[in-house]
Amino acid sequence: MKVLVIGGGAREHALVWKLRESAGVEKVWCAPGNGGIAGEAECVAPEAGGVAALTAWAVQYKPDLTVVGPELPLVNGLVDEFSHRGWPIVGPSGDAAQLEGSKIFTKEFLQRNHIPTAVMYGHYDSAGGAYSALCAVDWPVVIKADGLCAGKGVCVAANPDAATDFIERAMERNELGPGGSRVLLEEALEGQELSFILLMDGTRHAALVPTRDHKRAFDNNEGPNTGGMGAYSSDELLPADLRQTIAKTIVEPTLRALEAEAIQYQGFLYIGLMLTQSGPKVLEFNCRLGDPETQAIAARMDFDLAEVMMDVAKGKLEPEKLKWKPGASACVVLASGGYPGKFETGKEIRGLEEAAAIADVKVLHAGTKRAGEKIVTSGGRVLGVTATGNALGSALDKAYQAARKIRFEGMYYRRDIGQRQNSAVGD
Ligand code: AMP
């Protein structure tokens, strides 16, 4: 089987890593890939978001299976294009991907189907309307840009100044791009977050192991929101009673709602949950795997990923095939100094081999590229150092031991991945 993976971050490196372990896979391409993926797959030119270029490439190279990492090609309709031609691909159609592509669409979907979520104050297509609405909200308030904003579209605003600033940047200065031209305001929920991801084939579904990610840049949940500074997975995140509650109050109503609204969902459905005192509530849906959650999930996979992906693409998912390593996994993200703000790139990365030599460790590349013999930084999140262990403590020890072997100018990482926090808005 020849497989094409679309995307170029550590999530896609994790997919490439596991696909290559599959018995039936003879070749993996990655579009566009990165400096680390290039050591394990053939990186090819089309950018992840470009439907026409990816289709033209696939006409020529004929992958047997395509697995899509990021949201942009999904929202842009890549799956419609490939499925229409009968090419096996894992991911939802452009219509189904609206569950991520529009936060207002999703909020209304949740409300009309009585799926627990934060109460929405309203949605606005002018800055004036949004400013006026601030008079009648409780603080903190959550402001969400409607469309895709590369992880920068949500603000948990503690006070009117912070809220006004975000609305101005999104709606008046267009700093978030077209995704910021409409916003919704909703109540801020308190609790711990949980990433609960379903794999669906349009009819059947299977849940992946639970994960939690860390969005703030610095220890103790301080600093700005990022794409994710680390993640971990352990079965203790999801005791049996919580699993049952999530199945009953979130998953079953969501599946019923998708069916009732004729949304045929195939691919990964990421359900971002806040575990509040009054039960789990949906913060968001994503139409794909999370990053860095996927790195922690892949490390625990104990099944043939290519086989399961092909089953999904053909509408024949067998949930019992998804087997998981017991214990736990952790991913620590090594980032460029200044990220998520301005940062420099082109810094040589040292110590990759020493880190990779530690047992049960896999160094997954995000923002890296090759420069001759060297690997240099090319993004904000540079590496996801991922490890497994019998328990969370040992997984974290190994990941941090490996992280300490790696050096590049300006590198920073959080030292408290996997430690439980009771912050007001989760982590
Ligand atoms: P989203 O892209 O909707 O997941 O939002 C990104 C992050 O913002 C979430 O992971 C939460 O940390 C935070 N967030 C989103 N909605 C809320 C909410 N209603 N209350 C508290 N925090 C939220």
Short mmCIF file of C-alpha atoms and ligand atoms in Angstrom, two decimals:
data_model
loop_
_atom_site.label_atom_id
_atom_site.label_comp_id
_atom_site.label_asym_id
_atom_site.label_seq_id
_atom_site.Cartn_x
_atom_site.Cartn_y
_atom_site.Cartn_z
CA MET A 1 0.00 0.00 0.00
CA LYS A 2 1.27 3.49 -0.87
CA VAL A 3 0.04 6.11 1.55
CA LEU A 4 -0.05 9.91 1.30
CA VAL A 5 -0.10 11.89 4.55
CA ILE A 6 -1.10 15.53 4.25
CA GLY A 7 0.44 18.12 6.55
CA GLY A 8 3.83 19.07 7.88
CA GLY A 9 3.85 19.11 11.68
CA ALA A 10 4.59 16.72 14.51
CA ARG A 11 1.05 15.31 14.25
CA GLU A 12 1.83 14.21 10.70
CA HIS A 13 5.25 12.91 11.76
CA ALA A 14 3.43 10.75 14.33
CA LEU A 15 1.09 9.42 11.62
CA VAL A 16 4.04 8.69 9.31
CA TRP A 17 5.85 6.91 12.16
CA LYS A 18 2.93 4.57 12.83
CA LEU A 19 1.93 4.05 9.19
CA ARG A 20 5.45 2.92 8.41
CA GLU A 21 5.16 0.24 11.07
CA SER A 22 2.14 -1.23 9.28
CA ALA A 23 2.84 -4.52 7.57
CA GLY A 24 1.07 -3.63 4.34
CA VAL A 25 2.74 -0.25 3.73
CA GLU A 26 5.45 -0.14 1.12
CA LYS A 27 5.73 3.66 0.72
CA VAL A 28 4.75 6.82 2.55
CA TRP A 29 4.68 10.29 1.01
CA CYS A 30 4.08 13.42 3.04
CA ALA A 31 2.91 16.75 1.60
CA PRO A 32 4.74 18.95 2.47
CA GLY A 33 6.37 17.15 5.46
CA ASN A 34 9.34 18.63 7.32
CA GLY A 35 13.01 18.04 8.15
CA GLY A 36 12.33 15.07 10.41
CA ILE A 37 9.60 13.48 8.30
CA ALA A 38 12.06 13.57 5.38
CA GLY A 39 14.06 10.84 7.14
CA GLU A 40 11.07 8.49 7.18
CA ALA A 41 8.90 9.38 4.18
CA GLU A 42 9.29 11.05 0.81
CA CYS A 43 8.33 14.70 1.22
CA VAL A 44 6.49 16.05 -1.79
CA ALA A 45 5.75 19.57 -2.88
CA PRO A 46 2.02 20.37 -2.68
CA GLU A 47 1.15 22.54 0.31
CA ALA A 48 -1.42 20.98 2.64
CA GLY A 49 -4.20 23.51 1.96
CA GLY A 50 -4.14 23.42 -1.84
CA VAL A 51 -6.88 21.12 -3.09
CA ALA A 52 -6.11 21.56 -6.80
CA ALA A 53 -2.37 20.95 -6.41
CA LEU A 54 -2.91 17.89 -4.19
CA THR A 55 -5.43 16.44 -6.62
CA ALA A 56 -3.09 16.98 -9.56
CA TRP A 57 -0.28 15.31 -7.62
CA ALA A 58 -2.50 12.34 -6.75
CA VAL A 59 -3.56 11.89 -10.39
CA GLN A 60 0.09 11.34 -11.20
CA TYR A 61 1.28 9.28 -8.21
CA LYS A 62 -1.93 7.35 -7.36
CA PRO A 63 -1.70 6.82 -3.58
CA ASP A 64 -3.76 3.83 -2.41
CA LEU A 65 -4.77 5.74 0.72
CA THR A 66 -4.63 9.37 1.88
CA VAL A 67 -4.71 10.48 5.52
CA VAL A 68 -5.31 14.17 6.17
CA GLY A 69 -3.71 15.88 9.18
CA PRO A 70 -4.75 19.56 9.30
CA GLU A 71 -8.16 21.20 9.04
CA LEU A 72 -7.56 23.51 6.09
CA PRO A 73 -7.63 20.90 3.28
CA LEU A 74 -10.72 19.34 4.92
CA VAL A 75 -12.61 22.62 5.13
CA ASN A 76 -11.46 23.36 1.57
CA GLY A 77 -13.15 20.16 0.35
CA LEU A 78 -10.19 17.88 -0.36
CA VAL A 79 -12.11 14.79 0.76
CA ASP A 80 -15.03 15.60 -1.57
CA GLU A 81 -12.58 15.89 -4.44
CA PHE A 82 -10.80 12.60 -3.71
CA SER A 83 -13.95 10.62 -2.80
CA HIS A 84 -15.66 11.80 -5.96
CA ARG A 85 -12.85 10.10 -7.90
CA GLY A 86 -13.14 6.95 -5.78
CA TRP A 87 -9.76 7.44 -4.06
CA PRO A 88 -9.68 6.16 -0.46
CA ILE A 89 -9.15 9.06 1.96
CA VAL A 90 -9.64 9.53 5.71
CA GLY A 91 -11.33 12.78 6.74
CA PRO A 92 -14.74 14.45 6.68
CA SER A 93 -16.30 16.17 3.67
CA GLY A 94 -16.18 19.96 3.40
CA ASP A 95 -19.76 20.19 4.73
CA ALA A 96 -19.04 17.97 7.75
CA ALA A 97 -15.81 19.90 8.41
CA GLN A 98 -17.98 22.97 9.11
CA LEU A 99 -18.07 21.59 12.64
CA GLU A 100 -14.61 23.11 12.87
CA GLY A 101 -14.81 25.66 10.08
CA SER A 102 -17.52 27.72 11.77
CA LYS A 103 -17.81 28.10 15.54
CA ILE A 104 -21.24 29.71 15.12
CA PHE A 105 -22.49 26.76 13.05
CA THR A 106 -21.20 24.41 15.75
CA LYS A 107 -22.68 26.37 18.64
CA GLU A 108 -26.09 26.40 16.97
CA PHE A 109 -25.77 22.68 16.18
CA LEU A 110 -25.00 21.97 19.86
CA GLN A 111 -27.84 24.17 21.10
CA ARG A 112 -30.57 22.82 18.84
CA ASN A 113 -29.54 19.26 19.68
CA HIS A 114 -29.35 19.89 23.44
CA ILE A 115 -25.72 18.83 23.71
CA PRO A 116 -24.15 20.41 26.82
CA THR A 117 -21.99 23.45 25.96
CA ALA A 118 -21.21 26.94 27.25
CA VAL A 119 -24.16 29.36 26.96
CA MET A 120 -23.79 31.71 24.00
CA TYR A 121 -24.58 35.38 24.56
CA GLY A 122 -24.81 36.04 20.83
CA HIS A 123 -22.90 36.28 17.58
CA TYR A 124 -21.94 39.44 15.75
CA ASP A 125 -20.82 40.46 12.30
CA SER A 126 -19.83 44.00 13.23
CA ALA A 127 -17.37 45.22 15.84
CA GLY A 128 -20.00 47.71 17.09
CA GLY A 129 -22.46 44.92 17.82
CA ALA A 130 -19.82 42.94 19.68
CA TYR A 131 -18.69 45.95 21.75
CA SER A 132 -22.29 46.72 22.76
CA ALA A 133 -22.89 43.12 23.81
CA LEU A 134 -20.04 43.34 26.32
CA CYS A 135 -22.30 45.46 28.58
CA ALA A 136 -24.45 42.44 29.39
CA VAL A 137 -21.98 39.59 29.96
CA ASP A 138 -20.43 38.01 33.04
CA TRP A 139 -16.65 38.13 33.38
CA PRO A 140 -14.48 36.48 32.27
CA VAL A 141 -16.14 36.16 28.87
CA VAL A 142 -15.01 33.98 25.97
CA ILE A 143 -14.79 35.50 22.49
CA LYS A 144 -14.43 33.19 19.51
CA ALA A 145 -13.69 34.13 15.94
CA ASP A 146 -16.11 32.19 13.74
CA GLY A 147 -13.69 30.86 11.13
CA LEU A 148 -10.30 29.15 11.02
CA CYS A 149 -7.58 31.27 12.63
CA ALA A 150 -4.69 28.82 13.02
CA GLY A 151 -5.32 28.37 16.75
CA LYS A 152 -5.46 32.11 17.49
CA GLY A 153 -9.21 32.58 17.30
CA VAL A 154 -10.21 32.25 20.96
CA CYS A 155 -9.80 34.78 23.76
CA VAL A 156 -10.76 34.20 27.37
CA ALA A 157 -11.08 37.87 28.33
CA ALA A 158 -10.84 38.73 32.02
CA ASN A 159 -12.13 42.29 31.61
CA PRO A 160 -13.65 44.73 29.10
CA ASP A 161 -10.23 46.06 28.03
CA ALA A 162 -8.99 42.61 27.03
CA ALA A 163 -12.29 41.85 25.26
CA THR A 164 -12.31 45.15 23.39
CA ASP A 165 -8.72 44.65 22.32
CA PHE A 166 -9.44 41.18 20.88
CA ILE A 167 -12.58 42.34 19.05
CA GLU A 168 -10.68 45.30 17.60
CA ARG A 169 -7.82 43.09 16.39
CA ALA A 170 -10.19 40.51 14.91
CA MET A 171 -12.93 42.68 13.44
CA GLU A 172 -11.40 46.09 12.79
CA ARG A 173 -7.75 45.40 12.08
CA ASN A 174 -8.38 41.97 10.46
CA GLU A 175 -5.37 40.54 12.22
CA LEU A 176 -6.89 37.04 12.24
CA GLY A 177 -7.79 37.09 8.54
CA PRO A 178 -11.27 36.38 7.16
CA GLY A 179 -11.98 33.90 10.02
CA GLY A 180 -12.16 36.87 12.41
CA SER A 181 -14.85 38.86 10.60
CA ARG A 182 -17.63 37.32 12.75
CA VAL A 183 -17.36 36.47 16.44
CA LEU A 184 -19.44 34.80 19.11
CA LEU A 185 -19.50 35.58 22.81
CA GLU A 186 -20.04 32.79 25.33
CA GLU A 187 -19.83 32.10 29.03
CA ALA A 188 -16.47 31.02 30.46
CA LEU A 189 -16.54 27.50 31.87
CA GLU A 190 -14.41 26.31 34.75
CA GLY A 191 -12.81 22.92 35.11
CA GLN A 192 -10.24 20.58 33.64
CA GLU A 193 -10.14 20.04 29.90
CA LEU A 194 -10.16 16.66 28.21
CA SER A 195 -9.54 15.83 24.56
CA PHE A 196 -11.84 13.01 23.51
CA ILE A 197 -11.38 11.91 19.92
CA LEU A 198 -13.62 9.59 17.93
CA LEU A 199 -12.69 7.74 14.78
CA MET A 200 -15.79 7.38 12.59
CA ASP A 201 -16.57 5.65 9.31
CA GLY A 202 -19.96 7.24 8.73
CA THR A 203 -21.78 4.53 10.69
CA ARG A 204 -19.56 3.03 13.37
CA HIS A 205 -17.19 4.75 15.75
CA ALA A 206 -14.32 4.00 18.12
CA ALA A 207 -12.88 6.25 20.82
CA LEU A 208 -9.13 6.88 20.95
CA VAL A 209 -7.30 6.95 24.29
CA PRO A 210 -8.04 10.14 26.25
CA THR A 211 -5.54 13.00 26.28
CA ARG A 212 -5.03 16.37 27.83
CA ASP A 213 -3.01 19.15 26.26
CA HIS A 214 -1.40 22.26 27.68
CA LYS A 215 -2.18 25.39 25.70
CA ARG A 216 -0.48 28.15 27.67
CA ALA A 217 3.13 28.99 26.83
CA PHE A 218 4.61 28.89 30.32
CA ASP A 219 4.53 26.79 33.49
CA ASN A 220 1.57 27.14 35.86
CA ASN A 221 -0.66 27.99 32.89
CA GLU A 222 0.89 31.39 32.48
CA GLY A 223 1.55 33.32 29.33
CA PRO A 224 -0.30 33.42 26.03
CA ASN A 225 -2.22 30.60 24.38
CA THR A 226 -0.22 28.52 21.90
CA GLY A 227 -0.98 25.70 19.50
CA GLY A 228 -0.11 23.38 22.41
CA MET A 229 3.05 23.00 24.50
CA GLY A 230 2.61 19.36 25.42
CA ALA A 231 0.11 16.59 25.99
CA TYR A 232 -0.25 13.34 27.83
CA SER A 233 -2.42 10.26 27.75
CA SER A 234 -3.27 7.95 30.60
CA ASP A 235 -6.36 5.87 31.24
CA GLU A 236 -6.67 7.62 34.60
CA LEU A 237 -7.84 10.70 32.69
CA LEU A 238 -11.03 8.81 31.97
CA PRO A 239 -12.39 6.71 34.84
CA ALA A 240 -15.24 4.34 33.91
CA ASP A 241 -17.99 6.59 35.32
CA LEU A 242 -16.72 9.62 33.39
CA ARG A 243 -16.45 7.53 30.21
CA GLN A 244 -20.09 6.51 30.67
CA THR A 245 -21.22 10.06 31.31
CA ILE A 246 -19.41 11.29 28.20
CA ALA A 247 -20.90 8.46 26.14
CA LYS A 248 -24.41 9.23 27.35
CA THR A 249 -24.45 13.02 27.49
CA ILE A 250 -22.06 13.94 24.67
CA VAL A 251 -21.23 11.13 22.22
CA GLU A 252 -24.64 9.53 21.78
CA PRO A 253 -26.52 12.84 21.33
CA THR A 254 -23.80 14.03 18.92
CA LEU A 255 -24.09 10.90 16.79
CA ARG A 256 -27.90 11.17 16.80
CA ALA A 257 -27.67 14.83 15.83
CA LEU A 258 -25.28 14.12 12.95
CA GLU A 259 -27.65 11.50 11.64
CA ALA A 260 -30.74 13.68 12.08
CA GLU A 261 -29.05 16.52 10.22
CA ALA A 262 -27.77 14.19 7.49
CA ILE A 263 -24.13 14.99 8.20
CA GLN A 264 -22.25 11.87 7.15
CA TYR A 265 -19.12 12.00 9.25
CA GLN A 266 -16.07 9.98 8.30
CA GLY A 267 -12.66 10.61 9.88
CA PHE A 268 -11.53 11.90 13.25
CA LEU A 269 -13.96 13.96 15.31
CA TYR A 270 -12.13 15.75 18.10
CA ILE A 271 -14.38 16.71 20.98
CA GLY A 272 -12.79 19.32 23.24
CA LEU A 273 -14.49 18.99 26.64
CA MET A 274 -14.53 21.03 29.81
CA LEU A 275 -15.21 18.83 32.82
CA THR A 276 -17.34 21.25 34.84
CA GLN A 277 -19.04 20.69 38.17
CA SER A 278 -22.30 20.22 36.33
CA GLY A 279 -20.83 17.63 33.96
CA PRO A 280 -18.80 17.55 30.76
CA LYS A 281 -19.53 20.33 28.25
CA VAL A 282 -18.36 20.71 24.66
CA LEU A 283 -15.87 23.55 24.11
CA GLU A 284 -15.31 22.79 20.47
CA PHE A 285 -15.31 20.21 17.74
CA ASN A 286 -12.33 19.79 15.47
CA CYS A 287 -12.64 17.81 12.29
CA ARG A 288 -9.23 16.18 12.67
CA LEU A 289 -6.72 14.88 15.17
CA GLY A 290 -5.27 17.31 17.71
CA ASP A 291 -1.68 18.48 17.79
CA PRO A 292 0.10 17.67 20.18
CA GLU A 293 -2.51 15.12 21.37
CA THR A 294 -1.83 12.87 18.36
CA GLN A 295 1.80 12.49 19.39
CA ALA A 296 0.73 11.08 22.78
CA ILE A 297 -2.00 8.94 21.18
CA ALA A 298 0.28 7.48 18.48
CA ALA A 299 2.82 6.48 21.12
CA ARG A 300 0.16 4.23 22.71
CA MET A 301 -1.14 2.66 19.46
CA ASP A 302 -0.88 -1.09 19.40
CA PHE A 303 -2.62 -1.78 16.11
CA ASP A 304 -1.98 -1.59 12.41
CA LEU A 305 -2.77 2.04 11.63
CA ALA A 306 -2.76 1.71 7.85
CA GLU A 307 -5.20 -1.21 8.02
CA VAL A 308 -7.58 0.70 10.28
CA MET A 309 -7.30 3.86 8.14
CA MET A 310 -8.16 1.84 5.02
CA ASP A 311 -11.12 0.27 6.84
CA VAL A 312 -12.39 3.78 7.70
CA ALA A 313 -11.90 5.04 4.14
CA LYS A 314 -13.97 2.08 2.90
CA GLY A 315 -16.68 2.52 5.55
CA LYS A 316 -15.75 -0.72 7.31
CA LEU A 317 -14.33 0.34 10.66
CA GLU A 318 -13.96 -2.55 13.12
CA PRO A 319 -13.74 -0.75 16.49
CA GLU A 320 -12.27 -3.79 18.25
CA LYS A 321 -9.13 -3.53 16.10
CA LEU A 322 -8.04 -0.43 18.03
CA LYS A 323 -5.79 -1.83 20.76
CA TRP A 324 -3.74 0.37 23.08
CA LYS A 325 -0.60 -0.03 25.11
CA PRO A 326 -1.39 0.09 28.81
CA GLY A 327 0.34 2.74 30.91
CA ALA A 328 0.81 6.27 29.70
CA SER A 329 2.52 8.56 27.22
CA ALA A 330 3.68 12.15 27.21
CA CYS A 331 4.78 14.70 24.64
CA VAL A 332 6.87 17.75 25.58
CA VAL A 333 7.03 20.47 22.92
CA LEU A 334 10.34 22.27 22.41
CA ALA A 335 9.60 25.75 21.07
CA SER A 336 11.52 28.67 19.58
CA GLY A 337 12.21 31.59 21.94
CA GLY A 338 9.47 34.19 21.48
CA TYR A 339 6.80 31.73 20.27
CA PRO A 340 3.77 32.22 20.01
CA GLY A 341 4.88 35.78 19.24
CA LYS A 342 7.82 36.64 16.97
CA PHE A 343 10.71 34.18 16.84
CA GLU A 344 13.78 33.53 14.76
CA THR A 345 14.31 30.44 12.61
CA GLY A 346 17.31 28.71 11.03
CA LYS A 347 18.86 27.71 14.38
CA GLU A 348 20.86 24.50 14.27
CA ILE A 349 19.37 21.71 16.41
CA ARG A 350 21.84 19.51 18.29
CA GLY A 351 21.42 16.39 20.38
CA LEU A 352 18.68 14.71 18.32
CA GLU A 353 20.50 11.38 18.16
CA GLU A 354 21.28 11.27 21.88
CA ALA A 355 17.62 12.00 22.64
CA ALA A 356 16.36 9.35 20.22
CA ALA A 357 18.69 6.75 21.78
CA ILE A 358 16.72 6.78 25.04
CA ALA A 359 14.42 3.76 25.28
CA ASP A 360 10.72 4.37 24.56
CA VAL A 361 11.40 7.87 23.20
CA LYS A 362 10.44 9.20 19.79
CA VAL A 363 11.44 12.70 18.75
CA LEU A 364 8.74 14.01 16.43
CA HIS A 365 9.51 17.00 14.25
CA ALA A 366 7.20 19.99 13.82
CA GLY A 367 9.01 23.15 12.66
CA THR A 368 12.28 21.78 11.29
CA LYS A 369 13.98 21.59 7.94
CA ARG A 370 17.14 20.13 6.50
CA ALA A 371 20.05 22.44 5.67
CA GLY A 372 22.74 20.21 4.18
CA GLU A 373 23.74 17.76 6.88
CA LYS A 374 22.10 19.80 9.61
CA ILE A 375 18.56 20.04 10.92
CA VAL A 376 17.54 23.63 11.66
CA THR A 377 14.46 25.25 13.16
CA SER A 378 11.78 26.54 10.80
CA GLY A 379 8.78 27.19 13.04
CA GLY A 380 7.50 28.13 16.48
CA ARG A 381 6.86 24.65 17.75
CA VAL A 382 10.00 22.79 16.73
CA LEU A 383 9.93 19.28 18.20
CA GLY A 384 7.54 17.07 20.15
CA VAL A 385 9.60 14.80 22.39
CA THR A 386 7.33 11.83 23.02
CA ALA A 387 7.73 8.88 25.37
CA THR A 388 5.78 5.98 26.82
CA GLY A 389 5.98 4.43 30.27
CA ASN A 390 4.22 2.05 32.64
CA ALA A 391 2.71 5.07 34.31
CA LEU A 392 2.54 8.78 33.60
CA GLY A 393 5.53 9.53 35.86
CA SER A 394 7.90 7.29 33.93
CA ALA A 395 6.64 8.52 30.55
CA LEU A 396 7.29 12.09 31.67
CA ASP A 397 10.72 11.23 33.08
CA LYS A 398 11.81 9.76 29.77
CA ALA A 399 10.40 12.62 27.71
CA TYR A 400 12.16 15.21 29.89
CA GLN A 401 15.39 13.22 29.95
CA ALA A 402 15.34 13.27 26.13
CA ALA A 403 14.35 16.94 25.99
CA ARG A 404 17.40 17.84 28.08
CA LYS A 405 19.68 16.30 25.43
CA ILE A 406 18.42 18.65 22.73
CA ARG A 407 19.68 22.19 22.24
CA PHE A 408 19.07 25.07 19.90
CA GLU A 409 19.44 28.79 20.43
CA GLY A 410 16.42 30.25 22.22
CA MET A 411 14.81 26.84 22.91
CA TYR A 412 12.24 26.71 25.68
CA TYR A 413 9.72 24.21 26.98
CA ARG A 414 7.30 23.76 29.84
CA ARG A 415 8.55 21.82 32.83
CA ASP A 416 5.09 20.92 34.15
CA ILE A 417 3.51 18.84 31.40
CA GLY A 418 1.27 16.16 32.90
CA GLN A 419 0.85 17.84 36.25
CA ARG A 420 -2.72 18.44 37.28
CA GLN A 421 -3.71 22.04 37.69
CA ASN A 422 -6.92 23.60 38.89
CA SER A 423 -6.80 26.78 36.92
CA ALA A 424 -9.94 28.80 36.36
CA VAL A 425 -10.18 27.94 32.69
CA GLY A 426 -8.40 24.62 32.62
CA ASP A 427 -5.16 24.25 30.71
P1 AMP B 1 -11.33 26.21 21.21
O1 AMP B 1 -10.51 26.53 19.99
O2 AMP B 1 -12.78 26.52 21.11
O3 AMP B 1 -11.00 24.88 21.81
O4 AMP B 1 -10.73 27.12 22.35
C1 AMP B 1 -9.37 27.09 22.67
C2 AMP B 1 -9.21 27.06 24.15
O5 AMP B 1 -9.90 28.18 24.72
C3 AMP B 1 -9.84 25.85 24.82
O6 AMP B 1 -9.00 24.72 24.78
C4 AMP B 1 -10.05 26.38 26.22
O7 AMP B 1 -8.83 26.38 26.94
C5 AMP B 1 -10.45 27.81 25.97
N1 AMP B 1 -11.92 27.94 25.92
C6 AMP B 1 -12.73 27.85 24.83
N2 AMP B 1 -14.01 28.01 25.17
C7 AMP B 1 -14.04 28.22 26.50
C8 AMP B 1 -15.08 28.45 27.46
N3 AMP B 1 -16.36 28.56 27.11
N4 AMP B 1 -14.72 28.60 28.74
C9 AMP B 1 -13.42 28.52 29.13
N5 AMP B 1 -12.41 28.32 28.28
C10 AMP B 1 -12.69 28.16 26.99
#
